[in-house]
mmCIF file of C-alpha atoms in Angstrom:
data_model
loop_
_atom_site.group_PDB
_atom_site.id
_atom_site.type_symbol
_atom_site.label_atom_id
_atom_site.label_comp_id
_atom_site.label_asym_id
_atom_site.label_seq_id
_atom_site.Cartn_x
_atom_site.Cartn_y
_atom_site.Cartn_z
ATOM 1 C CA MET A 98 300.890 103.524 69.063
ATOM 2 C CA LYS A 99 304.693 103.392 68.867
ATOM 3 C CA ARG A 100 304.491 103.681 65.080
ATOM 4 C CA ILE A 101 302.288 106.751 65.379
ATOM 5 C CA ILE A 102 304.720 108.382 67.836
ATOM 6 C CA LEU A 103 307.698 107.562 65.593
ATOM 7 C CA ALA A 104 305.867 108.941 62.565
ATOM 8 C CA CYS A 105 305.110 112.172 64.438
ATOM 9 C CA LEU A 106 308.721 112.536 65.550
ATOM 10 C CA LEU A 107 309.904 111.937 61.995
ATOM 11 C CA PHE A 108 307.476 114.544 60.673
ATOM 12 C CA ILE A 109 308.658 117.086 63.247
ATOM 13 C CA SER A 110 312.310 116.385 62.361
ATOM 14 C CA LEU A 111 311.664 116.761 58.632
ATOM 15 C CA PHE A 112 309.707 119.976 59.217
ATOM 16 C CA SER A 113 312.519 121.385 61.345
ATOM 17 C CA PHE A 114 315.077 120.423 58.697
ATOM 18 C CA ALA A 115 313.002 122.058 55.976
ATOM 19 C CA GLN A 116 312.752 125.229 58.047
ATOM 20 C CA GLN A 117 316.529 125.379 58.589
ATOM 21 C CA LYS A 118 317.277 124.494 54.966
ATOM 22 C CA ASN A 119 316.079 127.952 53.946
ATOM 23 C CA LYS A 120 318.372 129.564 56.508
ATOM 24 C CA LEU A 121 322.145 129.940 56.698
ATOM 25 C CA ILE A 122 324.247 129.219 59.740
ATOM 26 C CA ILE A 123 326.171 132.101 61.247
ATOM 27 C CA GLU A 124 329.918 131.613 61.360
ATOM 28 C CA LYS A 125 332.199 132.726 64.164
ATOM 29 C CA PRO A 126 333.554 135.258 63.780
ATOM 30 C CA LEU A 127 330.993 136.975 61.581
ATOM 31 C CA PHE A 128 333.542 139.463 60.176
ATOM 32 C CA ARG A 129 337.138 140.640 60.507
ATOM 33 C CA ASP A 130 338.489 143.781 58.874
ATOM 34 C CA PRO A 131 341.152 142.836 56.278
ATOM 35 C CA VAL A 132 342.982 146.186 56.478
ATOM 36 C CA TYR A 133 343.716 146.818 60.164
ATOM 37 C CA ASP A 134 341.986 143.811 61.782
ATOM 38 C CA GLY A 135 340.354 146.157 64.278
ATOM 39 C CA ALA A 136 336.602 146.113 63.524
ATOM 40 C CA ALA A 137 334.383 147.230 66.448
ATOM 41 C CA ASP A 138 331.141 149.082 67.294
ATOM 42 C CA PRO A 139 329.031 147.623 64.443
ATOM 43 C CA VAL A 140 325.737 148.966 63.099
ATOM 44 C CA VAL A 141 323.725 147.116 60.423
ATOM 45 C CA ILE A 142 321.281 148.618 57.890
ATOM 46 C CA TRP A 143 319.617 147.611 54.615
ATOM 47 C CA ASN A 144 320.884 149.520 51.559
ATOM 48 C CA LYS A 145 317.701 150.021 49.531
ATOM 49 C CA GLY A 146 319.537 151.144 46.403
ATOM 50 C CA GLU A 147 322.010 148.262 46.207
ATOM 51 C CA LYS A 148 319.702 145.708 47.833
ATOM 52 C CA LYS A 149 322.386 144.607 50.262
ATOM 53 C CA TRP A 150 322.992 144.718 53.977
ATOM 54 C CA PHE A 151 325.669 147.193 55.010
ATOM 55 C CA MET A 152 327.636 146.986 58.237
ATOM 56 C CA PHE A 153 329.390 150.153 59.410
ATOM 57 C CA TYR A 154 332.084 149.835 62.035
ATOM 58 C CA THR A 155 334.811 151.651 63.906
ATOM 59 C CA ASN A 156 338.223 150.470 62.757
ATOM 60 C CA ARG A 157 341.283 150.383 65.000
ATOM 61 C CA ARG A 158 344.845 150.050 63.710
ATOM 62 C CA ALA A 159 345.406 146.789 65.547
ATOM 63 C CA ASN A 160 348.073 145.421 63.217
ATOM 64 C CA GLU A 161 350.216 148.564 62.933
ATOM 65 C CA LYS A 162 353.443 148.580 64.903
ATOM 66 C CA ASN A 163 355.135 151.322 66.936
ATOM 67 C CA LEU A 164 351.939 153.129 67.925
ATOM 68 C CA ASP A 165 352.205 154.574 71.435
ATOM 69 C CA GLY A 166 349.480 154.541 74.073
ATOM 70 C CA VAL A 167 345.992 154.478 72.557
ATOM 71 C CA SER A 168 346.966 156.107 69.267
ATOM 72 C CA TRP A 169 346.132 152.769 67.609
ATOM 73 C CA VAL A 170 342.408 153.378 68.232
ATOM 74 C CA HIS A 171 342.699 156.750 66.449
ATOM 75 C CA GLY A 172 343.422 157.811 62.890
ATOM 76 C CA THR A 173 340.950 155.744 60.869
ATOM 77 C CA ARG A 174 337.763 156.187 58.871
ATOM 78 C CA ILE A 175 334.576 154.159 59.326
ATOM 79 C CA GLY A 176 334.725 150.790 57.579
ATOM 80 C CA ILE A 177 331.947 149.197 55.521
ATOM 81 C CA ALA A 178 331.213 145.504 55.048
ATOM 82 C CA GLU A 179 328.431 144.267 52.756
ATOM 83 C CA SER A 180 326.255 141.170 52.552
ATOM 84 C CA LYS A 181 323.460 139.939 50.285
ATOM 85 C CA ASP A 182 321.964 137.722 52.964
ATOM 86 C CA GLY A 183 323.133 139.225 56.260
ATOM 87 C CA VAL A 184 325.166 136.096 56.929
ATOM 88 C CA LYS A 185 328.202 136.115 54.630
ATOM 89 C CA TRP A 186 330.057 139.421 54.873
ATOM 90 C CA LYS A 187 332.897 140.912 52.836
ATOM 91 C CA TYR A 188 334.849 144.153 53.091
ATOM 92 C CA ARG A 189 333.562 146.945 50.844
ATOM 93 C CA ASP A 190 335.375 150.225 51.543
ATOM 94 C CA THR A 191 335.603 153.118 53.964
ATOM 95 C CA CYS A 192 332.954 155.844 54.197
ATOM 96 C CA ASP A 193 333.571 158.995 52.190
ATOM 97 C CA ILE A 194 332.812 161.338 55.072
ATOM 98 C CA GLN A 195 333.141 164.913 53.889
ATOM 99 C CA TYR A 196 334.273 166.306 57.208
ATOM 100 C CA ARG A 197 337.930 165.673 57.906
ATOM 101 C CA LEU A 198 340.200 167.866 59.922
ATOM 102 C CA THR A 199 343.945 167.195 60.066
ATOM 103 C CA ASP A 200 344.713 163.882 61.813
ATOM 104 C CA TYR A 201 341.035 163.083 62.288
ATOM 105 C CA THR A 202 339.461 160.013 63.904
ATOM 106 C CA HIS A 203 336.019 158.508 63.235
ATOM 107 C CA TRP A 204 334.281 156.358 65.858
ATOM 108 C CA ALA A 205 330.985 154.620 66.617
ATOM 109 C CA PRO A 206 328.620 155.481 63.746
ATOM 110 C CA GLU A 207 324.843 155.445 64.160
ATOM 111 C CA VAL A 208 323.136 155.028 60.780
ATOM 112 C CA MET A 209 319.429 155.102 59.967
ATOM 113 C CA GLU A 210 317.068 156.015 57.117
ATOM 114 C CA ASN A 211 314.144 158.420 56.989
ATOM 115 C CA LYS A 212 312.122 159.392 53.898
ATOM 116 C CA GLY A 213 314.779 158.184 51.473
ATOM 117 C CA ILE A 214 317.664 159.961 53.202
ATOM 118 C CA TYR A 215 320.277 158.137 55.267
ATOM 119 C CA HIS A 216 321.507 159.862 58.411
ATOM 120 C CA MET A 217 324.735 159.212 60.269
ATOM 121 C CA TYR A 218 325.557 160.495 63.742
ATOM 122 C CA LEU A 219 329.283 160.033 64.058
ATOM 123 C CA THR A 220 331.693 160.425 66.943
ATOM 124 C CA TYR A 221 334.448 162.722 65.717
ATOM 125 C CA VAL A 222 337.837 163.083 67.383
ATOM 126 C CA PRO A 223 339.812 166.080 66.032
ATOM 127 C CA GLY A 224 343.190 164.391 66.049
ATOM 128 C CA VAL A 225 345.228 161.282 66.786
ATOM 129 C CA PHE A 226 346.135 161.028 70.463
ATOM 130 C CA LYS A 227 348.132 158.759 72.765
ATOM 131 C CA ASP A 228 345.682 159.083 75.675
ATOM 132 C CA TRP A 229 341.956 159.657 76.292
ATOM 133 C CA ARG A 230 342.122 163.248 77.621
ATOM 134 C CA HIS A 231 340.944 165.111 74.524
ATOM 135 C CA PRO A 232 337.695 166.564 73.113
ATOM 136 C CA ARG A 233 335.357 164.478 70.989
ATOM 137 C CA TYR A 234 331.901 165.278 69.728
ATOM 138 C CA ILE A 235 329.060 164.060 67.542
ATOM 139 C CA VAL A 236 328.468 165.277 63.988
ATOM 140 C CA HIS A 237 325.437 164.794 61.734
ATOM 141 C CA LEU A 238 325.901 163.666 58.121
ATOM 142 C CA THR A 239 323.478 162.678 55.354
ATOM 143 C CA SER A 240 323.729 160.418 52.313
ATOM 144 C CA LYS A 241 321.655 159.036 49.464
ATOM 145 C CA ASN A 242 323.761 155.914 48.908
ATOM 146 C CA LEU A 243 325.406 155.062 52.281
ATOM 147 C CA ILE A 244 328.846 155.692 50.761
ATOM 148 C CA ASN A 245 329.219 159.460 50.288
ATOM 149 C CA TRP A 246 328.332 161.516 53.347
ATOM 150 C CA LYS A 247 327.607 165.242 53.456
ATOM 151 C CA PHE A 248 328.355 167.186 56.633
ATOM 152 C CA GLU A 249 325.267 168.816 58.142
ATOM 153 C CA SER A 250 326.224 170.034 61.612
ATOM 154 C CA LYS A 251 328.215 169.593 64.782
ATOM 155 C CA LEU A 252 325.806 168.869 67.624
ATOM 156 C CA THR A 253 325.736 170.915 70.820
ATOM 157 C CA LEU A 254 325.277 168.447 73.672
ATOM 158 C CA ALA A 255 325.940 168.273 77.408
ATOM 159 C CA SER A 256 329.752 168.530 77.254
ATOM 160 C CA ASP A 257 332.748 168.623 74.916
ATOM 161 C CA ARG A 258 333.258 164.891 75.348
ATOM 162 C CA CYS A 259 330.121 163.198 74.044
ATOM 163 C CA ILE A 260 330.311 159.962 72.057
ATOM 164 C CA ASP A 261 328.326 156.939 70.810
ATOM 165 C CA ALA A 262 325.024 158.269 69.479
ATOM 166 C CA CYS A 263 321.945 156.058 69.221
ATOM 167 C CA VAL A 264 318.858 157.542 67.538
ATOM 168 C CA PHE A 265 315.398 156.104 68.202
ATOM 169 C CA LYS A 266 312.087 157.154 66.634
ATOM 170 C CA LEU A 267 309.603 158.221 69.296
ATOM 171 C CA PRO A 268 306.027 156.891 69.226
ATOM 172 C CA ASN A 269 303.037 158.917 68.005
ATOM 173 C CA ASN A 270 305.147 160.935 65.535
ATOM 174 C CA GLU A 271 306.704 162.881 68.394
ATOM 175 C CA GLY A 272 310.095 163.026 66.688
ATOM 176 C CA TRP A 273 313.398 161.402 67.505
ATOM 177 C CA ARG A 274 315.502 160.840 70.598
ATOM 178 C CA MET A 275 319.283 160.576 70.638
ATOM 179 C CA TYR A 276 320.912 158.681 73.475
ATOM 180 C CA TYR A 277 324.621 159.251 73.938
ATOM 181 C CA ASN A 278 327.485 158.798 76.363
ATOM 182 C CA ASN A 279 328.509 161.935 78.268
ATOM 183 C CA GLU A 280 332.052 161.076 79.336
ATOM 184 C CA MET A 281 332.308 164.118 81.594
ATOM 185 C CA ALA A 282 329.446 162.840 83.768
ATOM 186 C CA GLY A 283 331.000 159.556 84.835
ATOM 187 C CA LYS A 284 330.414 157.855 81.478
ATOM 188 C CA SER A 285 326.635 158.209 81.861
ATOM 189 C CA ILE A 286 323.867 158.144 79.258
ATOM 190 C CA PHE A 287 322.142 161.457 78.413
ATOM 191 C CA TYR A 288 319.647 162.304 75.684
ATOM 192 C CA ALA A 289 318.586 164.996 73.206
ATOM 193 C CA ASP A 290 315.377 165.334 71.151
ATOM 194 C CA SER A 291 314.623 166.437 67.597
ATOM 195 C CA LYS A 292 311.525 166.939 65.451
ATOM 196 C CA ASP A 293 313.357 166.641 62.115
ATOM 197 C CA LEU A 294 316.740 164.902 62.703
ATOM 198 C CA TYR A 295 318.542 168.181 61.927
ATOM 199 C CA HIS A 296 317.863 170.371 64.952
ATOM 200 C CA TRP A 297 318.512 168.893 68.385
ATOM 201 C CA LYS A 298 317.652 170.118 71.885
ATOM 202 C CA ASP A 299 319.687 168.577 74.673
ATOM 203 C CA SER A 300 317.824 167.560 77.828
ATOM 204 C CA GLY A 301 320.820 167.869 80.129
ATOM 205 C CA LYS A 302 319.472 164.801 81.934
ATOM 206 C CA ARG A 303 321.410 161.761 83.078
ATOM 207 C CA ILE A 304 319.042 158.819 82.591
ATOM 208 C CA VAL A 305 321.442 155.875 82.994
ATOM 209 C CA GLY A 306 324.342 156.303 85.375
ATOM 210 C CA ASP A 307 324.231 153.588 88.007
ATOM 211 C CA ARG A 308 327.372 152.104 86.411
ATOM 212 C CA GLY A 309 329.863 153.547 83.952
ATOM 213 C CA CYS A 310 329.045 152.546 80.388
ATOM 214 C CA GLU A 311 329.132 153.508 76.728
ATOM 215 C CA GLY A 312 327.618 152.510 73.387
ATOM 216 C CA PRO A 313 323.865 152.707 74.184
ATOM 217 C CA LYS A 314 321.558 150.817 71.822
ATOM 218 C CA VAL A 315 317.788 151.363 72.158
ATOM 219 C CA PHE A 316 315.185 149.170 70.439
ATOM 220 C CA TYR A 317 311.556 148.053 70.799
ATOM 221 C CA TRP A 318 310.849 144.331 71.181
ATOM 222 C CA LYS A 319 308.332 142.164 73.026
ATOM 223 C CA ASN A 320 306.165 145.235 73.792
ATOM 224 C CA THR A 321 309.025 146.804 75.736
ATOM 225 C CA TYR A 322 311.652 149.465 75.159
ATOM 226 C CA TRP A 323 315.165 148.139 75.755
ATOM 227 C CA MET A 324 318.564 149.737 76.114
ATOM 228 C CA ILE A 325 321.779 147.724 75.950
ATOM 229 C CA VAL A 326 325.062 149.349 77.004
ATOM 230 C CA ASP A 327 328.690 148.282 77.165
ATOM 231 C CA ASN A 328 329.803 148.030 80.800
ATOM 232 C CA TRP A 329 333.219 146.527 79.929
ATOM 233 C CA LYS A 330 331.977 143.494 81.862
ATOM 234 C CA GLY A 331 329.625 142.278 79.202
ATOM 235 C CA LEU A 332 326.547 144.223 78.114
ATOM 236 C CA GLY A 333 324.114 145.754 80.595
ATOM 237 C CA VAL A 334 320.397 145.545 79.815
ATOM 238 C CA TYR A 335 317.715 148.084 80.801
ATOM 239 C CA SER A 336 313.967 148.212 80.138
ATOM 240 C CA SER A 337 311.555 151.148 80.039
ATOM 241 C CA THR A 338 307.920 152.035 79.444
ATOM 242 C CA ASP A 339 308.476 155.724 78.673
ATOM 243 C CA LEU A 340 312.008 155.957 77.147
ATOM 244 C CA VAL A 341 313.164 158.142 80.051
ATOM 245 C CA ASN A 342 313.070 155.968 83.168
ATOM 246 C CA TRP A 343 315.172 152.843 82.772
ATOM 247 C CA LYS A 344 315.302 149.756 85.018
ATOM 248 C CA ARG A 345 318.406 147.603 84.974
ATOM 249 C CA GLN A 346 318.117 143.824 84.906
ATOM 250 C CA GLU A 347 320.352 141.951 87.297
ATOM 251 C CA LYS A 348 322.452 139.955 84.846
ATOM 252 C CA ASN A 349 324.577 141.300 82.018
ATOM 253 C CA ILE A 350 324.638 139.421 78.724
ATOM 254 C CA LEU A 351 327.770 138.298 76.862
ATOM 255 C CA GLN A 352 329.835 138.593 80.022
ATOM 256 C CA GLU A 353 330.931 134.969 80.239
ATOM 257 C CA PRO A 354 333.297 133.706 77.511
ATOM 258 C CA GLY A 355 331.882 131.705 74.609
ATOM 259 C CA LYS A 356 333.346 128.641 72.940
ATOM 260 C CA GLY A 357 333.350 129.755 69.311
ATOM 261 C CA THR A 358 336.297 131.063 67.319
ATOM 262 C CA ASP A 359 337.314 134.561 68.519
ATOM 263 C CA ASP A 360 334.410 134.454 70.992
ATOM 264 C CA GLY A 361 336.160 133.329 74.175
ATOM 265 C CA VAL A 362 336.008 136.732 75.878
ATOM 266 C CA MET A 363 333.300 139.208 76.891
ATOM 267 C CA GLY A 364 331.266 140.990 74.217
ATOM 268 C CA GLY A 365 331.469 144.747 73.624
ATOM 269 C CA HIS A 366 329.602 147.742 72.069
ATOM 270 C CA CYS A 367 326.707 146.290 70.067
ATOM 271 C CA ASP A 368 323.913 146.860 67.600
ATOM 272 C CA VAL A 369 320.557 145.077 67.718
ATOM 273 C CA LEU A 370 318.500 144.203 64.636
ATOM 274 C CA VAL A 371 314.856 143.191 65.165
ATOM 275 C CA ASN A 372 313.843 141.104 62.150
ATOM 276 C CA ASN A 373 310.842 138.789 61.723
ATOM 277 C CA GLY A 374 310.051 139.107 65.405
ATOM 278 C CA LYS A 375 313.521 137.945 66.433
ATOM 279 C CA ALA A 376 316.246 140.133 67.899
ATOM 280 C CA TYR A 377 319.860 139.668 66.828
ATOM 281 C CA VAL A 378 322.813 141.253 68.592
ATOM 282 C CA TYR A 379 325.945 142.242 66.667
ATOM 283 C CA TYR A 380 328.867 142.757 69.025
ATOM 284 C CA PHE A 381 332.645 142.803 68.957
ATOM 285 C CA THR A 382 335.310 140.920 70.861
ATOM 286 C CA HIS A 383 339.027 141.286 71.574
ATOM 287 C CA PRO A 384 339.875 137.565 71.245
ATOM 288 C CA GLY A 385 343.360 137.974 72.677
ATOM 289 C CA LYS A 386 342.250 139.676 75.890
ATOM 290 C CA THR A 387 342.292 136.482 77.904
ATOM 291 C CA PRO A 388 343.379 136.108 81.552
ATOM 292 C CA GLU A 389 346.799 134.782 80.544
ATOM 293 C CA ASN A 390 347.385 137.908 78.424
ATOM 294 C CA LYS A 391 346.502 140.380 81.167
ATOM 295 C CA GLY A 392 348.766 143.446 80.975
ATOM 296 C CA ILE A 393 349.962 142.668 77.442
ATOM 297 C CA ASP A 394 349.400 145.316 74.755
ATOM 298 C CA ASN A 395 350.230 144.105 71.257
ATOM 299 C CA TYR A 396 348.548 142.923 68.064
ATOM 300 C CA THR A 397 347.252 139.779 69.769
ATOM 301 C CA THR A 398 345.319 141.737 72.390
ATOM 302 C CA ARG A 399 344.393 144.675 70.150
ATOM 303 C CA ARG A 400 342.792 142.870 67.224
ATOM 304 C CA SER A 401 338.988 142.536 67.254
ATOM 305 C CA SER A 402 336.220 140.596 65.543
ATOM 306 C CA ILE A 403 332.508 141.106 64.922
ATOM 307 C CA GLN A 404 330.164 138.391 66.203
ATOM 308 C CA MET A 405 326.416 137.738 66.005
ATOM 309 C CA ALA A 406 323.983 135.948 68.336
ATOM 310 C CA GLU A 407 320.254 135.822 69.023
ATOM 311 C CA LEU A 408 318.620 137.464 72.030
ATOM 312 C CA LYS A 409 316.048 135.504 74.006
ATOM 313 C CA TYR A 410 313.174 136.864 76.084
ATOM 314 C CA ASN A 411 311.819 135.195 79.203
ATOM 315 C CA ASN A 412 309.757 136.570 82.069
ATOM 316 C CA GLY A 413 310.658 140.213 81.452
ATOM 317 C CA GLU A 414 314.394 139.713 80.937
ATOM 318 C CA ILE A 415 316.776 139.314 78.015
ATOM 319 C CA SER A 416 319.403 136.585 77.786
ATOM 320 C CA CYS A 417 321.830 135.460 75.097
ATOM 321 C CA ASP A 418 323.366 132.024 74.462
ATOM 322 C CA ARG A 419 326.296 132.933 72.221
ATOM 323 C CA ASP A 420 327.207 129.229 71.746
ATOM 324 C CA GLU A 421 323.822 128.145 70.401
ATOM 325 C CA PRO A 422 324.022 127.339 66.645
ATOM 326 C CA LEU A 423 322.331 130.219 64.867
ATOM 327 C CA TYR A 424 320.433 129.790 61.608
ATOM 328 C CA VAL A 425 319.263 133.083 60.133
ATOM 329 C CA LYS A 426 317.253 134.317 57.183
ATOM 330 C CA LEU A 427 316.852 138.085 57.298
ATOM 331 C CA THR A 428 314.060 139.890 55.476
ATOM 332 C CA HIS A 429 313.838 143.558 54.524
#
């Protein structure tokens, strides 16, 4: 009997090894921007033409000196990293966004594909500023290659300070819904709807506002609609059955520090990729924003890294063990 048990355990171990052999382990951090070292707000999409994964991200000028106030988070284009397997990433370029006013700033891209056309909904700041008290809005751009982006329109939403678009396809071919952060309404989440991705009608409705937040990400997984937001105390998680009424779960994810390299602080503004039935969260960290560095504003506390972890589902709630070794093989 002992021999049979040992043989079974050996078989299970070999099977598990064979399964992991075809996967690659995720490193920490997943990616750092080699230009400014300020990568944040990631979004991941498959480039059908190049047969590669593309990661778009906000870039902050973390390593530049003599920048007053918050001017270091202004004045950059959207960065692009690329990967053949979704595991090993390298810097590619910045987006050629054909909408640039003098001293422009690009933030928080949302990128998706529909009928062979890529769409980007980009937060645009018309200048470089030392504080947060300035207009910002969302613009729509289109592309055929994910590199060169044509300006389509400036969206009319609930206020002149709307950021962080997330676009989700509604069921039953009812169109598309854009969730965004209305900063003038206590950093709450509002939404607008569209039948064609070009013309948008704002609802004027606050649907998430129990706590201040930004960076909404909506996805469908485990027969449930989910929204994850950045509460600046980890990521808040909401669930919904109708994409309008959202129920918050008690515990945030990625609030407690991890143990991996550049992962010892809370996670911020994320993307979620559902692939092969699994859900992966891409988030960013400010590794230097530790308790001992409280009140310090320099390169150490400004720099940021992109990280990746797997979401887990149990009894109607989402959790995330950022320290669990993660072996991934993405399909497309």
